[in-house]
Short mmCIF file of C-alpha atoms in Angstrom, two decimals:
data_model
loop_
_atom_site.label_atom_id
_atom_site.label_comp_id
_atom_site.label_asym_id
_atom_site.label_seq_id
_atom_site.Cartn_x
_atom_site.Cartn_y
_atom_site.Cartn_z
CA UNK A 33 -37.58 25.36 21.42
CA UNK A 34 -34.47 27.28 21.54
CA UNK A 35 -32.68 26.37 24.18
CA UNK A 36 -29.51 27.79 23.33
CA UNK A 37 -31.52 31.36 24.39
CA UNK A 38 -32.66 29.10 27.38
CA UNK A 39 -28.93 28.47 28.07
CA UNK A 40 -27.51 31.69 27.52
CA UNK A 41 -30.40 33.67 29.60
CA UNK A 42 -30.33 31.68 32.41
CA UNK A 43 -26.32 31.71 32.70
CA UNK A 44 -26.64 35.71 32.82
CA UNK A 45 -28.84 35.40 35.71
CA UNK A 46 -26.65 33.55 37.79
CA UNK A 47 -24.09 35.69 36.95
CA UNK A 48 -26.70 38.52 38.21
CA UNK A 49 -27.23 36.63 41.50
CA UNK A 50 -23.63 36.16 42.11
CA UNK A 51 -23.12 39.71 41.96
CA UNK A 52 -26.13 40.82 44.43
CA UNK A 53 -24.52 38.26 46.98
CA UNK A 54 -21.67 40.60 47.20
CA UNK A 55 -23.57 43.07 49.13
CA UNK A 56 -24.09 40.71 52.43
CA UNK A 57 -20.42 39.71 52.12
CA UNK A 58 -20.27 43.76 52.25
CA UNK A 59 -22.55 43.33 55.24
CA UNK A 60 -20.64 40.95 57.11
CA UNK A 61 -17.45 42.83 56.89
CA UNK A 62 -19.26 45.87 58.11
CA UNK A 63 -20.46 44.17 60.99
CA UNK A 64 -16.84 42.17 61.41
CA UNK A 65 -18.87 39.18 61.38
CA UNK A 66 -16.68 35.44 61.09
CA UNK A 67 -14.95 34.21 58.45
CA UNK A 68 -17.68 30.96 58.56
CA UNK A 69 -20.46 33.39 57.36
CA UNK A 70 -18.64 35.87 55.24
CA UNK A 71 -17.13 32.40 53.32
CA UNK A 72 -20.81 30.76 52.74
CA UNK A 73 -21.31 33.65 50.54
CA UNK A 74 -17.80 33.37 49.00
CA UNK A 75 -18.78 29.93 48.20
CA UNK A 76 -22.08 30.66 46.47
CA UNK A 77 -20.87 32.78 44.47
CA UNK A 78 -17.78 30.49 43.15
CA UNK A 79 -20.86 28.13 42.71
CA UNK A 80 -22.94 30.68 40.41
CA UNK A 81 -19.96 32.07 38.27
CA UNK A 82 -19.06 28.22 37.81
CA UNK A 83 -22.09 27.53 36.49
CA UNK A 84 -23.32 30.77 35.17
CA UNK A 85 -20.14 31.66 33.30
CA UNK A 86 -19.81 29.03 30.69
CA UNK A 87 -23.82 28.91 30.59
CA UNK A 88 -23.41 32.34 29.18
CA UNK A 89 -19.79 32.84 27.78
CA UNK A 90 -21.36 32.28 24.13
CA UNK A 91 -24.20 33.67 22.45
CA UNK A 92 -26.32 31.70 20.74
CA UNK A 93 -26.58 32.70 16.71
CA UNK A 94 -30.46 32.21 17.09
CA UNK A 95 -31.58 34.36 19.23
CA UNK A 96 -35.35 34.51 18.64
CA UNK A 97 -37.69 33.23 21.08
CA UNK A 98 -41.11 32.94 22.01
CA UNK A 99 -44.23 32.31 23.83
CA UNK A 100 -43.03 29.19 25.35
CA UNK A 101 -39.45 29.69 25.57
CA UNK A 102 -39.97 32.85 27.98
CA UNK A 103 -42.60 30.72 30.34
CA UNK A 104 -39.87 28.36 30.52
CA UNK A 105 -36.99 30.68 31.05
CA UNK A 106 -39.16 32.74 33.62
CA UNK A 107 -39.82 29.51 35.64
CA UNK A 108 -36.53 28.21 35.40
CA UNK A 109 -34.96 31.03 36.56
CA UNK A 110 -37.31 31.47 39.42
CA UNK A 111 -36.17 27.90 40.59
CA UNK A 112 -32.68 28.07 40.20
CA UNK A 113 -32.01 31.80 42.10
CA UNK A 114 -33.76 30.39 45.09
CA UNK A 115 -31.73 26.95 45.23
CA UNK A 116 -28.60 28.48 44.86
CA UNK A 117 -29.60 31.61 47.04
CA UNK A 118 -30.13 29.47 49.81
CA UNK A 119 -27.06 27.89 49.69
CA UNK A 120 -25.59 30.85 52.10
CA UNK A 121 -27.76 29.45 54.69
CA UNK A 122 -27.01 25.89 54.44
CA UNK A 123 -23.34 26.43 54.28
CA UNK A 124 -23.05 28.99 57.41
CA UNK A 125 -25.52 26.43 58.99
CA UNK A 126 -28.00 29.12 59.58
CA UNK A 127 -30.50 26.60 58.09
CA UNK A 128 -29.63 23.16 58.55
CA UNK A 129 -31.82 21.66 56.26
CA UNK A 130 -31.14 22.16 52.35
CA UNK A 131 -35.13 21.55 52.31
CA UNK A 132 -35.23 24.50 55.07
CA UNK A 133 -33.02 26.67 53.24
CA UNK A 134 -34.52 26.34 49.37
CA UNK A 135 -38.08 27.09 51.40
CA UNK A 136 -36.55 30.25 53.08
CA UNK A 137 -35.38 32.02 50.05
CA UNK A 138 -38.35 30.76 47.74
CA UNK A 139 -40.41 32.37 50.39
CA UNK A 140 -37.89 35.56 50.33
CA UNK A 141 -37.69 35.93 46.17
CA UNK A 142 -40.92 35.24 46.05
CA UNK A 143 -42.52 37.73 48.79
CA UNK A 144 -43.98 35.20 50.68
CA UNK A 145 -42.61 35.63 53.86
CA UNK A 146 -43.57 32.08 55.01
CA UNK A 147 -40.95 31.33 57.56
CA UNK A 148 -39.51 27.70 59.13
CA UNK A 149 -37.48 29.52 61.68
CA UNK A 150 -38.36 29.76 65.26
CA UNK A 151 -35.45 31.89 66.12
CA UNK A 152 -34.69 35.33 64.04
CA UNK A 153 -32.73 37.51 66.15
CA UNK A 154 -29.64 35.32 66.73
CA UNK A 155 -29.07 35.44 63.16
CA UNK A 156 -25.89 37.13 61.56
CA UNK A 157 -26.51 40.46 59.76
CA UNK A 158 -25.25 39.16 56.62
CA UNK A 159 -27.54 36.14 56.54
CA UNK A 160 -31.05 38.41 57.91
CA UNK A 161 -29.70 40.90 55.30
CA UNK A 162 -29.39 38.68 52.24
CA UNK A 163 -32.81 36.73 53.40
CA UNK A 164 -34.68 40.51 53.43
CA UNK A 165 -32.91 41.48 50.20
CA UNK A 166 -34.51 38.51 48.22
CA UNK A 167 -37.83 40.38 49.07
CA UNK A 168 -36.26 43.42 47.25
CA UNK A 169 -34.86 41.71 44.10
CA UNK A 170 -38.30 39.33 43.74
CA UNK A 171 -40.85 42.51 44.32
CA UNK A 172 -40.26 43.90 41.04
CA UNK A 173 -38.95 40.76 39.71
CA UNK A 174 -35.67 38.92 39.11
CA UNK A 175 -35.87 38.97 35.28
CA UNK A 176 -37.10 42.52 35.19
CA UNK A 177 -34.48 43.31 37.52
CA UNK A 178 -31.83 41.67 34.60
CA UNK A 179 -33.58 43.62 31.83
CA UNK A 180 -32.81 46.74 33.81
CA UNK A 181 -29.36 46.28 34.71
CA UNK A 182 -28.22 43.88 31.36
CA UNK A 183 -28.06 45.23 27.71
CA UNK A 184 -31.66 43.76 25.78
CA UNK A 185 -31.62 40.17 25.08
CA UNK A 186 -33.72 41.35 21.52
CA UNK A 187 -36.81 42.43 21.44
CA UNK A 188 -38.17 39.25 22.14
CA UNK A 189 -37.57 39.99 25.95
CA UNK A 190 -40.96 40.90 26.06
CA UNK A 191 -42.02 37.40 26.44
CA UNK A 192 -39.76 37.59 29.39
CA UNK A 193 -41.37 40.34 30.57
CA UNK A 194 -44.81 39.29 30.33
CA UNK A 195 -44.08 35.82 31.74
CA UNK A 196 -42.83 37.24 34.67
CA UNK A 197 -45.41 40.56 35.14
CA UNK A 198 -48.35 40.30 37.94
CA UNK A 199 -52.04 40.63 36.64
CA UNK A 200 -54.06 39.86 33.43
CA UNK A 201 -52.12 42.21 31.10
CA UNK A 202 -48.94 44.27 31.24
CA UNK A 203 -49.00 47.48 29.71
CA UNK A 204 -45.52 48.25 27.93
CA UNK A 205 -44.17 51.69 29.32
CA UNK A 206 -42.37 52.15 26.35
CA UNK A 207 -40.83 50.81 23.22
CA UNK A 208 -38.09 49.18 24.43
CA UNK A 209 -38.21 46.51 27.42
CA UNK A 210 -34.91 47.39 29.38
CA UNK A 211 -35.76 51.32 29.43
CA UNK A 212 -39.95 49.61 30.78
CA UNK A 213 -37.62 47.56 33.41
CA UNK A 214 -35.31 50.63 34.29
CA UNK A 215 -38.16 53.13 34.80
CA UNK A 216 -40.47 50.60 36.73
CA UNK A 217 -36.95 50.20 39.02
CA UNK A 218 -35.80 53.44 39.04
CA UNK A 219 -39.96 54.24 40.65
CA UNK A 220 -39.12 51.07 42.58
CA UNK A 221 -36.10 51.83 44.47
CA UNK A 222 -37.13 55.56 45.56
CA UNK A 223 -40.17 54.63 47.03
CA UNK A 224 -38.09 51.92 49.43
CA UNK A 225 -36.09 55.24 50.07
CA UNK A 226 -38.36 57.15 51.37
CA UNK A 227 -39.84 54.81 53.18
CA UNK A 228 -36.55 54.03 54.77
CA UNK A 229 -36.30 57.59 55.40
CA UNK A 230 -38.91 58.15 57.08
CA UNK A 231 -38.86 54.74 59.56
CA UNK A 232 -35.10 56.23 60.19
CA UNK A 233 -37.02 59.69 61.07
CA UNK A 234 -38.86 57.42 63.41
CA UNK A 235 -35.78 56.61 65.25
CA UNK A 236 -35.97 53.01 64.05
CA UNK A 237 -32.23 51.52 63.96
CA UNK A 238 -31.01 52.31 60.60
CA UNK A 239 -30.18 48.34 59.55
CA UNK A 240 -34.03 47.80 60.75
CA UNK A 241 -34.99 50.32 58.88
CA UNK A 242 -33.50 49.08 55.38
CA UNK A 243 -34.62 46.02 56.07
CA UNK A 244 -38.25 46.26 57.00
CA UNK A 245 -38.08 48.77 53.99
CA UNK A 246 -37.21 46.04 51.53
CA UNK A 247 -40.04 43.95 53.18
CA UNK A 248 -42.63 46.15 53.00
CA UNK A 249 -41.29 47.45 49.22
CA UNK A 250 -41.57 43.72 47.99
CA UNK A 251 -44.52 43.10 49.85
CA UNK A 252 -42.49 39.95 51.96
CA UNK A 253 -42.78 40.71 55.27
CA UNK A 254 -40.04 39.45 56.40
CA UNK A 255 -38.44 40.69 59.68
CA UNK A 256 -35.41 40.71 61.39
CA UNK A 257 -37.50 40.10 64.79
CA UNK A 258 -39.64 37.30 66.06
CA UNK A 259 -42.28 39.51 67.30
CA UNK A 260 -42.09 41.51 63.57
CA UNK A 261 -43.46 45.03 63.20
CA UNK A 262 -45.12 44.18 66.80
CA UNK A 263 -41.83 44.16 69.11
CA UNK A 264 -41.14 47.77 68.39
CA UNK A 265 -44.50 49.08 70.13
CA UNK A 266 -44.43 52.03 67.75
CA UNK A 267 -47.75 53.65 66.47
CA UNK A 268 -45.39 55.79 63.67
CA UNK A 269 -43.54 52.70 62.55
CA UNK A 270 -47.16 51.02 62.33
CA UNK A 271 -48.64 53.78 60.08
CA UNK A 272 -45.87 54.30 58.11
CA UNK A 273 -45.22 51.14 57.06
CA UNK A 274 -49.48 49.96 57.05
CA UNK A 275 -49.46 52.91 54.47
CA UNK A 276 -46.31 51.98 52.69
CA UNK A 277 -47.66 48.47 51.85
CA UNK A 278 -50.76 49.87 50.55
CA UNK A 279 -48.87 52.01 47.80
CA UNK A 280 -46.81 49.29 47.01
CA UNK A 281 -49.94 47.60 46.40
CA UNK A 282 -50.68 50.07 43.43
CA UNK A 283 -50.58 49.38 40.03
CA UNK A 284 -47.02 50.47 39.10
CA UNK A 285 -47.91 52.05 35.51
CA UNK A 286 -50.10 54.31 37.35
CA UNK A 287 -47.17 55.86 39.23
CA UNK A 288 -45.54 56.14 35.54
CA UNK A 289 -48.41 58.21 34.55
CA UNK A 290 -48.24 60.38 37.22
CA UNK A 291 -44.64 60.81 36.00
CA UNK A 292 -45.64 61.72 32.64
CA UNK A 293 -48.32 64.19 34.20
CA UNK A 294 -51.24 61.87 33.53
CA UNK A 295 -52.06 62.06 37.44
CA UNK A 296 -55.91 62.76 36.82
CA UNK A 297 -55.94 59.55 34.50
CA UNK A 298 -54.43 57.45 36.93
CA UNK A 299 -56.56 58.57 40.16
CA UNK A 300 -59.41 57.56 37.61
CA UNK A 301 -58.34 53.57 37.04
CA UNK A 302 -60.99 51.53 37.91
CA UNK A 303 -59.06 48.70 39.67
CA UNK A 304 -57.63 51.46 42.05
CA UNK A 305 -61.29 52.29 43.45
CA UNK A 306 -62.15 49.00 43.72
CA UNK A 307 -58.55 48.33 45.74
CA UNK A 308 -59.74 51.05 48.01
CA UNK A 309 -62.61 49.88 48.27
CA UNK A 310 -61.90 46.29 49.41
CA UNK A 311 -59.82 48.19 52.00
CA UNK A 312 -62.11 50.53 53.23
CA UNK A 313 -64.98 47.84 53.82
CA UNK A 314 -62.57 45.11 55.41
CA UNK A 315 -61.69 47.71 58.14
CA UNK A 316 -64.72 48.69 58.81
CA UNK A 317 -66.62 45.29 58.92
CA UNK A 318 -63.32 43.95 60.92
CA UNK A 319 -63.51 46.86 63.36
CA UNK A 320 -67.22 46.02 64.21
CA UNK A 321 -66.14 42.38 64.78
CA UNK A 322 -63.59 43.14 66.90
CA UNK A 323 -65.25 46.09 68.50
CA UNK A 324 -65.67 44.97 72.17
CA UNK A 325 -62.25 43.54 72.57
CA UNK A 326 -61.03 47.08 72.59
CA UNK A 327 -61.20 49.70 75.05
CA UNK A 328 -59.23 52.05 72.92
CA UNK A 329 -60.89 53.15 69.35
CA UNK A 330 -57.49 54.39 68.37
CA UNK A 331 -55.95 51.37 69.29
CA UNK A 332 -57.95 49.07 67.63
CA UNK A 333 -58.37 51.24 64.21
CA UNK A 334 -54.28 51.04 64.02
CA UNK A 335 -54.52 47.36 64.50
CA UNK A 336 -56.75 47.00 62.20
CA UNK A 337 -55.47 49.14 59.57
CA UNK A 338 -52.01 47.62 59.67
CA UNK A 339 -53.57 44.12 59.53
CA UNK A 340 -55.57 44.86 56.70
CA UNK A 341 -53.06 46.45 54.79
CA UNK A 342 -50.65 43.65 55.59
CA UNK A 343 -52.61 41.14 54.04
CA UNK A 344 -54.03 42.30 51.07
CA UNK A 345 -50.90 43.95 49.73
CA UNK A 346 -49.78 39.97 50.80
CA UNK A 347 -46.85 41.56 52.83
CA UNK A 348 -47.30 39.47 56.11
CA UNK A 349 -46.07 41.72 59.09
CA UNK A 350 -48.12 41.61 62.45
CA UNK A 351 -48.67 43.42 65.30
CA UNK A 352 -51.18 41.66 66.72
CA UNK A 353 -52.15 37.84 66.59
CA UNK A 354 -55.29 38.31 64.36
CA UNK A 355 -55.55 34.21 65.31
CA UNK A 356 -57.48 35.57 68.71
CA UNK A 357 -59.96 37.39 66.44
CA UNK A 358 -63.50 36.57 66.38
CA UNK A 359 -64.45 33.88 63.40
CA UNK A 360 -65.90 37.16 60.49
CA UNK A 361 -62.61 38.60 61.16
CA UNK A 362 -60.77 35.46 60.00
CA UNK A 363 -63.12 34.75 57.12
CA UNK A 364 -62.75 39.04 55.64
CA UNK A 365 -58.84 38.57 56.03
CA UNK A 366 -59.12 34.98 54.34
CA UNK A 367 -61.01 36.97 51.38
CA UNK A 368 -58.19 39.38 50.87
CA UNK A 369 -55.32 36.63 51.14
CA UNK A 370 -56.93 35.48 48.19
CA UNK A 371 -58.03 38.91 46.11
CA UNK A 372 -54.43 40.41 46.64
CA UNK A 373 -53.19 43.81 45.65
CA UNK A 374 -53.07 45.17 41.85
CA UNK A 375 -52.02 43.85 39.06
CA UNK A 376 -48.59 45.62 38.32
CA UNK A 377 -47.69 45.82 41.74
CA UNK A 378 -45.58 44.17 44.21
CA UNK A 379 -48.27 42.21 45.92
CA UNK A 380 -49.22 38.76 45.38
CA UNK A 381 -52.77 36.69 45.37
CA UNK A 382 -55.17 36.66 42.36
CA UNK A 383 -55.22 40.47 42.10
CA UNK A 384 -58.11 43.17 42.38
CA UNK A 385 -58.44 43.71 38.27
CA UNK A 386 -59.19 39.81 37.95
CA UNK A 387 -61.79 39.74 41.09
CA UNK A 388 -63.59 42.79 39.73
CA UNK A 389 -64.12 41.48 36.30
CA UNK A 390 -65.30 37.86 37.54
CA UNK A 391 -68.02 39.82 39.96
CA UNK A 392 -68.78 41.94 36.78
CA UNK A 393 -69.03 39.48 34.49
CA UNK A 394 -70.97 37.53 37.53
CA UNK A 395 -73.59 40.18 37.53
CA UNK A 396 -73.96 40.68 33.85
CA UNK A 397 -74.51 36.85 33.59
CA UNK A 398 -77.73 37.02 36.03
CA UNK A 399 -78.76 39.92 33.92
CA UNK A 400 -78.73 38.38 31.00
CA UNK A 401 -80.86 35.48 32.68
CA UNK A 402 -83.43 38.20 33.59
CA UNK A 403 -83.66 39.73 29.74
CA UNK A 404 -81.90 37.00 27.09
CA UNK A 405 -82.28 39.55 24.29
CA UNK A 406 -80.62 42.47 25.77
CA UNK A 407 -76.55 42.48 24.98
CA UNK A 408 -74.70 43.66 28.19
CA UNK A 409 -71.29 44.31 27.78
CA UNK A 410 -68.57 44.30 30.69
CA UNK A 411 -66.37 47.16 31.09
CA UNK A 412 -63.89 47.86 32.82
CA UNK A 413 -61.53 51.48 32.99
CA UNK A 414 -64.50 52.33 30.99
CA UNK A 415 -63.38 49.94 27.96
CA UNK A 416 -65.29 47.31 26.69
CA UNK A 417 -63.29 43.87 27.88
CA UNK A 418 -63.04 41.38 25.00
CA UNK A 419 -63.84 37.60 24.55
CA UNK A 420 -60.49 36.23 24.70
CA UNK A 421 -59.70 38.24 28.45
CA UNK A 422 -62.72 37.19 29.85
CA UNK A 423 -61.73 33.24 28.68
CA UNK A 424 -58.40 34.15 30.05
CA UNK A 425 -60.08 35.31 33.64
CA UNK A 426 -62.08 32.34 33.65
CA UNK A 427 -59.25 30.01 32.57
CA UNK A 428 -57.07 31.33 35.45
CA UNK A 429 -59.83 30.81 38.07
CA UNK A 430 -60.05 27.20 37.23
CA UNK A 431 -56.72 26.18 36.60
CA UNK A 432 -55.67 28.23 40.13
CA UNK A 433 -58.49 25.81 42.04
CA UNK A 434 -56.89 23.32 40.32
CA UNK A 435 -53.16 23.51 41.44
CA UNK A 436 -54.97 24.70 45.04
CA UNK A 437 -56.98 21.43 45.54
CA UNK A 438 -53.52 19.32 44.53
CA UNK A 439 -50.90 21.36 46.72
CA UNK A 440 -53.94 20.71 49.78
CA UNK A 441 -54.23 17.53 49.28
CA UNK A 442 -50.31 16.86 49.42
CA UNK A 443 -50.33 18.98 52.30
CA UNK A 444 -52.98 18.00 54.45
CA UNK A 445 -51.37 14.61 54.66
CA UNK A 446 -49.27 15.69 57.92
CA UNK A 447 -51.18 19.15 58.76
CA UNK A 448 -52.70 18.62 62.02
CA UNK A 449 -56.59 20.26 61.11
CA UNK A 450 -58.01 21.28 57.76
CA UNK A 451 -57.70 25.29 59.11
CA UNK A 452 -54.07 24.75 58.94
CA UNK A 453 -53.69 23.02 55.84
CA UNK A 454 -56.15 25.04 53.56
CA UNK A 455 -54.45 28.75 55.05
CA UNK A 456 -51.06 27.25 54.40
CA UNK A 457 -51.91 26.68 50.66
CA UNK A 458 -53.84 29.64 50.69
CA UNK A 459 -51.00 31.56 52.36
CA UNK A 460 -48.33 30.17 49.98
CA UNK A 461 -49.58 30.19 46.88
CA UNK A 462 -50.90 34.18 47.13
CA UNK A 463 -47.44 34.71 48.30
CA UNK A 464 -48.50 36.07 52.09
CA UNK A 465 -46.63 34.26 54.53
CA UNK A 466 -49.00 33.54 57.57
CA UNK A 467 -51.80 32.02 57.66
CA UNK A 468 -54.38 30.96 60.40
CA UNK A 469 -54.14 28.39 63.10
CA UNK A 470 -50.33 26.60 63.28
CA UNK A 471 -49.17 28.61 60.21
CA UNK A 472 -50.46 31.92 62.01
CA UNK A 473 -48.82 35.57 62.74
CA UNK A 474 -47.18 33.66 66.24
CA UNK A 475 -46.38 30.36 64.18
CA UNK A 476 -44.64 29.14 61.22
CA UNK A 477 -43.57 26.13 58.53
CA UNK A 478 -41.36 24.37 60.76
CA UNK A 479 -43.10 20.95 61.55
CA UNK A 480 -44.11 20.41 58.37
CA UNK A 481 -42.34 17.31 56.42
CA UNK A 482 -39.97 17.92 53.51
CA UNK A 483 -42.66 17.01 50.84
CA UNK A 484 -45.52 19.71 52.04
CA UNK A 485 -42.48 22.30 52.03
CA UNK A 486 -41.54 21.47 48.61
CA UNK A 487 -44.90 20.96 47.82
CA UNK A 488 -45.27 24.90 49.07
CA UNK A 489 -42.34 25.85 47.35
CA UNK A 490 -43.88 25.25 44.43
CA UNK A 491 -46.96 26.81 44.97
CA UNK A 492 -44.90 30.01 46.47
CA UNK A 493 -43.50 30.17 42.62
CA UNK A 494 -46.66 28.99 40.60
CA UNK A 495 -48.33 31.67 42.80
CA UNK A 496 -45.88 34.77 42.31
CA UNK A 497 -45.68 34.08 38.48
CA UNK A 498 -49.14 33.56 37.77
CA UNK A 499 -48.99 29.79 37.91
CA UNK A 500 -48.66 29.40 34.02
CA UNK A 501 -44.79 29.39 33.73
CA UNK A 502 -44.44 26.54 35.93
CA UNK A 503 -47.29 24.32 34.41
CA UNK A 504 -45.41 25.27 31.05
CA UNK A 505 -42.52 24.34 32.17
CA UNK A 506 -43.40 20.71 33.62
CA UNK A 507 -45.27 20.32 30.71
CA UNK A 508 -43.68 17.72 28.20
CA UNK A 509 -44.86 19.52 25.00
CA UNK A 510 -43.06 22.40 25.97
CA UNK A 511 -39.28 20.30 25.53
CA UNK A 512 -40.43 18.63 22.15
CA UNK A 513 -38.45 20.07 19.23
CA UNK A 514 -41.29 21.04 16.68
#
């Protein structure tokens, strides 16, 4: 283990977070909030450069790492940015509860958008900017978002990299990691442009507009209004934004190849169909269920398009409280909290590529059982997929229902009903925010005790990184020196 790498990566990323908190100081002068706000994020950042500064003042003369060393890192760093990034809201008493706090901006780096507040719109700017801005850094990633903006660590950074990268494989961009991490950013950070843009075209307050821009861009969902995307009333702003979750859903390479004028390739991926797919046929089954409640079509295909886009992209915005939906309704959108968006993409849950290869390899298996000579290879993207990434599918599956069944039973010792306590896993751990019952679109984390929030905090992080990182990382071999 070198943990002088450990050391000297992890400093840098404080130092990282220490300078993004700068921008909601920015925002509280702008806005000529008090001095008691604009110092809370003063004070953080003394906190991070006193830390991060000597962590990193000193290079390390080995600087090779590995495997294990980047889990580790990844985790770590996952941890840390969210305890001291909610130290803005302790101190400015915003959050009153450290507990509170640490959940808050777990749920904000981490996309979640699972919320303990009951009251949004009394918040400063500086504090509802900062708390939708941790759904902008954690989208992409907060070590991808160091590669980009810090000279290469070496070219182990890939570990990094891959630690930290949504889905069953990440395919590099090019040679070198930082320029990967710049273009993926660079694609990134237009896209929330335009789609601040166009919510501005909209007439949607400009501050709104950034903000449920960075929401919808990391696939959070977090709003700056306690009715969300619902208290605006807005058909635009719905469509927009239902649309603009769905294409942050997407596979991020395949924007890259558009780039590089590979468009036709990329229209062909396999996991895209089948992410259409899944929301084509939850819209339509969900628009039969909820058929008669409606007396306008229109009205009820926008809800349901905005619903369904919110929660498979894991985003969490509501218009409507999909809680008063009929019982198939709550099952479909149950489905897609769990199947997610794409791997590569901002979204959370177990992600389309994996799903499509279990039902494949699902099918092949009965097949099989029908003829036991015939050989039946799975494909998928029209490639043959190889022993060890169908273990690795089948490895994640179980060690997922694994870390679900322990978070639910910690939880469901002070959930009121099992509907509450299984969504709220299921919610937290495939980084979507609400769930059904308490936890739905109208309620939030608030009653819960300190140990199921911590208990979801960890899930939030296990979930967003692919769970592995953090079962590295509390794992005892990992810290041994040989």
């Amino acid at each position: 283990m070198n943990y002088g790498m450990i050391r000297y990566i992890l400093g840098r990323i404080l130092i990282v977070e220490a300078i993004l908190l700068g921008l909601p100081v920015f925002v509280g002068f702008l806005y000529r909030e008090s001095w008691t706000n604009i110092l809370s994020f003063l004070a953080t950042i003394a906190i991070l450069l006193v830390v991060g500064v000597p962590l990193s003042w000193k290079a390390p003369k080995k600087t090779a790492f590995y495997a294990r060393e980047g889990f580790s890192i990844v985790a770590l760093a996952w941890f840390l940015m969210s305890f001291f990034g909610a130290l803005p809201f302790f101190f400015s008493s915003a959050i009153p509860s450290l507990v509170d706090a640490f959940f808050e901006t777990a749920s904000g780096f981490t996309t979640t958008g699972a919320s303990i507040l009951t009251e949004i719109e009394s918040l400063p700017n500086s504090i509802l900017f900062w708390r939708s801005f941790t759904h902008l850094i954690g989208g992409m990633g907060v070590l991808i978002f160091a590669l980009a903006i810090l000279p290469q660590v070496g070219p182990d950074s890939v570990h990094l990299m891959k630690a930290e990268s949504p889905g069953p494989s990440f395919g590099k961009l090019m040679a070198k990691v930082s320029h990967s991490a710049r273009i993926l950013y660079i694609i990134y950070l237009s896209m929330t442009g335009i789609l601040t843009l166009l919510l501005i075209i909209g007439k949607m307050p400009v501050f709104d507009a950034v903000l449920h821009a960075f929401g919808a861009a990391g696939t959070g969902g977090f709003s700056l209004k306690n009715a969300s995307i619902g208290y605006y009333e807005n058909a635009y702003f719905e469509v927009v934004l239902g649309v603009g979750m769905i294409l942050f859903g997407v596979n991020f390479n395949l924007y890259y190849m558009t780039l590089m004028r590979q468009g036709k390739s990329a229209l062909k991926s396999e996991e895209l169909h089948w992410y259409l797919a899944f929301i084509v046929l939850s819209i339509g089954i969900i628009s039969i269920d909820v058929f008669h409640r409606y007396e306008n079509i229109p009205m009820m295909l926008k809800d349901v398009f905005f619903t369904v886009s919110s929660i498979i992209t894991t985003t969490g915005y509501a218009t409507k409280d999909f809680n008063q939906w009929p019982l198939t309704s709550h099952v479909i959108l149950l489905l897609l909290m769990f199947c997610g968006a794409m791997a590569g993409s901002t979204g959370g849950g177990i992600k389309v590529s994996r799903v499509a290869i279990y039902l494949k390899t699902s099918l092949q298996e009965i097949r099989h059982m029908i003829s036991p000579n015939r050989k039946l290879p799975v494909k998928f993207d029209r490639k043959m997929i190889d022993t060890p990434l169908l273990r690795g599918v089948s490895f994640y599956f179980m060690t997922y229902t694994l870390v679900f069944a322990v978070c639910m039973v910690i939880v469901s010792l002070d959930a009121p009903n099992f509907v509450t306590a299984f969504s709220a896993v299921a919610a937290t751990i495939n980084n979507i925010g609400p769930g059904l019952d308490m936890v739905g679109p109208t309620g939030n984390y608030s009653s819960f005790s300190d140990l199921s929030k911590l208990t979801l905090i960890i899930a939030m992080i296990a979930g967003r990184l692919e769970i592995f990182p953090v079962l590295v990382l509390l794992s005892s071999r990992t810290w041994r020196k040989t």
